[in-house]
Structures are given as C-alpha cells and as structure tokens.
Coordinates of C-alpha atoms in Angstrom, one line a residue:
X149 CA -2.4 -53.0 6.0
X150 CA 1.3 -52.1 6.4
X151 CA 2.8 -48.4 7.8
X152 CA 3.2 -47.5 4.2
X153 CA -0.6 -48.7 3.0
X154 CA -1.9 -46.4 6.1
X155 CA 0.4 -43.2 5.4
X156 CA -0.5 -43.2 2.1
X157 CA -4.1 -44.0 2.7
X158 CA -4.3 -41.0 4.7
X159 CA -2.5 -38.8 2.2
X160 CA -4.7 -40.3 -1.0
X161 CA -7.6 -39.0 0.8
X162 CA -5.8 -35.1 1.0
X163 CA -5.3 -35.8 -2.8
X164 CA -8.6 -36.0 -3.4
X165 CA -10.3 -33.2 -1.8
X166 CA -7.3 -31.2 -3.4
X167 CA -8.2 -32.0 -6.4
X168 CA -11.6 -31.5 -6.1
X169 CA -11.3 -28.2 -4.5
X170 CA -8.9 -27.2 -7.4
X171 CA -12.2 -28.2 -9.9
X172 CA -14.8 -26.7 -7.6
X173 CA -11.9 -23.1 -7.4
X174 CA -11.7 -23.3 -11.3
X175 CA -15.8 -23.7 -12.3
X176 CA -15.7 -20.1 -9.7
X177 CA -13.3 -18.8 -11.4
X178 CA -15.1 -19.3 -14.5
X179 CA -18.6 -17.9 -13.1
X180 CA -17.1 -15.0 -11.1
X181 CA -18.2 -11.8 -12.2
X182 CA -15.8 -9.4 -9.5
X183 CA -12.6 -9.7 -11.3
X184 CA -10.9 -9.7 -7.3
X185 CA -12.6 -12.7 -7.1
X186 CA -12.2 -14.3 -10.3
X187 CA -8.4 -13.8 -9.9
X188 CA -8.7 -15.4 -6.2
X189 CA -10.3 -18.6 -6.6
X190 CA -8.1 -18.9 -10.1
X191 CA -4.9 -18.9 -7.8
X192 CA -6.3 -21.3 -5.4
X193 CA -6.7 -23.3 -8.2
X194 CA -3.5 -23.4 -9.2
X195 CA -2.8 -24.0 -5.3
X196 CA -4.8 -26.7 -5.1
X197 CA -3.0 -28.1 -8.6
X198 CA 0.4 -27.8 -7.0
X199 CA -0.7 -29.4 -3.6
X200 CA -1.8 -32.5 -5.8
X201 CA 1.3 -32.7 -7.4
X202 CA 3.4 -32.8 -3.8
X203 CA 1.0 -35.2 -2.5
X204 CA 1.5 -37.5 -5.7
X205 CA 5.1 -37.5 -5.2
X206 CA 4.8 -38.3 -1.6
X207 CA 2.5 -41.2 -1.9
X208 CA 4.7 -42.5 -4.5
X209 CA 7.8 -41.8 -2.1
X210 CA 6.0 -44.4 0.2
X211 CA 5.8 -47.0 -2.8
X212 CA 2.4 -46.1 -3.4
X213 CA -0.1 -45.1 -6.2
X214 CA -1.9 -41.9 -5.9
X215 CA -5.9 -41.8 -6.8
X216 CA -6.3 -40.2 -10.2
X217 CA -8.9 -38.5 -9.7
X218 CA -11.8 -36.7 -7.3
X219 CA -14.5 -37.8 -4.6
X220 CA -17.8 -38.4 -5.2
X221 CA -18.5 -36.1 -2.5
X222 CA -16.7 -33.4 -4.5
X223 CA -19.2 -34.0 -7.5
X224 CA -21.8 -33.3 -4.8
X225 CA -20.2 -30.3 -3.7
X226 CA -19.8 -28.8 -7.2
X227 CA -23.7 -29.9 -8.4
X228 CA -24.6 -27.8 -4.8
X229 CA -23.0 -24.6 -5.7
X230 CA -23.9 -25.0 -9.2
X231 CA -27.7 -24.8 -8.1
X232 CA -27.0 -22.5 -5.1
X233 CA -25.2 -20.4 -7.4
X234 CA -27.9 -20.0 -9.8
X235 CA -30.8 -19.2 -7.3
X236 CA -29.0 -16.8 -5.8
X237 CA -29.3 -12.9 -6.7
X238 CA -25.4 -12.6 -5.8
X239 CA -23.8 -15.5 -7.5
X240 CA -20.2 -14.4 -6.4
X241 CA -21.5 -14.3 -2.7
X242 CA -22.8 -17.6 -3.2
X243 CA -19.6 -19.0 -4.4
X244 CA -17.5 -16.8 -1.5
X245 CA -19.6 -18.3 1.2
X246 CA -19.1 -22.0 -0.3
X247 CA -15.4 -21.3 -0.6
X248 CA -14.9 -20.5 3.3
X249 CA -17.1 -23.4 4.0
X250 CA -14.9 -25.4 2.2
X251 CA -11.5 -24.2 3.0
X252 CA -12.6 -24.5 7.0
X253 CA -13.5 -28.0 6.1
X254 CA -10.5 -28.7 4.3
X255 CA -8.1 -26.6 7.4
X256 CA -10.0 -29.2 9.6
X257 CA -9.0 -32.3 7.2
X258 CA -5.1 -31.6 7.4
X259 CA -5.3 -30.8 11.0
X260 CA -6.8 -34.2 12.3
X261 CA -4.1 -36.3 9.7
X262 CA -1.3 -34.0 11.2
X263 CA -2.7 -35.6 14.3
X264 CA -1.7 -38.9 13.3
X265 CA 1.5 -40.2 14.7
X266 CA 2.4 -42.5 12.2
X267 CA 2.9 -39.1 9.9
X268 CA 7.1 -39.0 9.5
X269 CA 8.2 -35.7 10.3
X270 CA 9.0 -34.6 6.5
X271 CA 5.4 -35.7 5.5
X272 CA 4.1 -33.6 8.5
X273 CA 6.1 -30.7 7.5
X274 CA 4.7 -30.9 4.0
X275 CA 0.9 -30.9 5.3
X276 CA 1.6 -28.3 7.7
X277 CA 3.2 -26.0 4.8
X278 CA 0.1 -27.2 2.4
X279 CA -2.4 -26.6 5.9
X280 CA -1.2 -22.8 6.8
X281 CA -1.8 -22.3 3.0
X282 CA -5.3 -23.3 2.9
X283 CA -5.8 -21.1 6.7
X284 CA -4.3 -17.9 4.7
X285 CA -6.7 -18.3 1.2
X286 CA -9.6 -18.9 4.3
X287 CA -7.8 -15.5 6.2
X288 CA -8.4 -13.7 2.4
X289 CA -11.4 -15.1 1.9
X290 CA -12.8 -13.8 4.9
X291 CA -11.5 -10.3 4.0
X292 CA -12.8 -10.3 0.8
X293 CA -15.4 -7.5 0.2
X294 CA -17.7 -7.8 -2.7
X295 CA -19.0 -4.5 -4.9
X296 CA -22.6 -4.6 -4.7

C-alpha cells in the first residue's frame, strides 16, 4: 500500500463515521421533542454533511475514491438509540447522552489520525479544524439543559 493508499485509508475511515454521525444527528433531530435540541443535533447534521464533503475532496486530492456510504457499526449505533430511545421515559435525554458518547468517541478518532505522521500538514490542518468542531458541539452538548 503506497503513502497515498494509507492517507486516504485513514481519512475514508473519518468519512465514514461522519457520515454516520450526520444520519444518527438527523433521525435526533427528527425524534426531539425540546426544540433547543431539535435545532442542535439538526446543525450537527449539517456539520457532519459539510465535514463529508471536505473529506471527499481530500481523498480525491490524494487520487483516491471516497467510501459512499456509512459503517456497519453506525447501523448498530443508530438500531441502539432507536431501542434505548424508546424505553426510555426521557427520550431527548436518551438521545443527549448517546450524542456526548458519540462525539467523545469521534474527538478521540481524529485525535489518534492527527497522530499519524504520514498526515501532510494541510490534511492535519483540516482534521484539526473538523476535530475542535466536534470538541465545541461535545462543550454544548454538555451544557445543554433539558425542560423536564
């Protein structure tokens, strides 16, 4: 696998959580009842759109194509906060708690490709940009106080 196979490797697999966090931020969106936090996830869906679409372009700046769509794992996630949103008394706590799970999760993702060497310094620059975004929504998320 050539420096270009591995770069883009790397930045395939961001693509794909991104787009299925964009997914898992619009099915919460749809389900909220708190309009605060059916506005929220909405814009981290539209976040998590427009951090595809970077991603895309980079992967094909490294002469690459860029995986069309989610994980697997993503599926998973969704089917879990489907059922542990519908057992739950508080369905928009439900879905709060599963979005700071998953933006921690996600913070820790960019951080450990950052880590990689091989990243050129644009490419690291975009990831950091894309990284401190995700730590902010996690920041609000964190801060966000639901109406009982």
């Amino acid at each position: 696998m050539n420096y270009s196979e591995k770069v883009a490797g790397e930045l395939n697999t961001l693509l794909k959580k991104n787009k299925d966090a964009e997914k898992g931020y619009q099915y919460a969106a749809e389900n909220a009842q708190d309009p605060q936090l059916k506005a929220f996830f909405s814009e981290r869906a539209q976040e998590r759109y427009d951090f595809g679409h970077e991603l895309e372009t980079e992967i094909r700046d490294f002469g690459e194509n860029p995986e069309k769509s989610g994980s697997l794992a993503g599926d998973a996630h969704r089917t879990w906060m489907n059922l542990k949103s519908s057992l739950s008394s508080n369905k928009d706590e439900a879905a709060l708690e599963e979005a700071v799970r998953g933006e921690q999760v996600a913070a820790d993702e960019y951080e450990e490709v950052l880590k990689n060497p091989e990243i050129p310094p644009t490419t690291a620059n975009l990831l950091l940009k894309q990284k401190n975004g995700i730590v902010a929504a996690l920041n609000k998320l964190k801060g966000i106080k639901l109406l009982a």
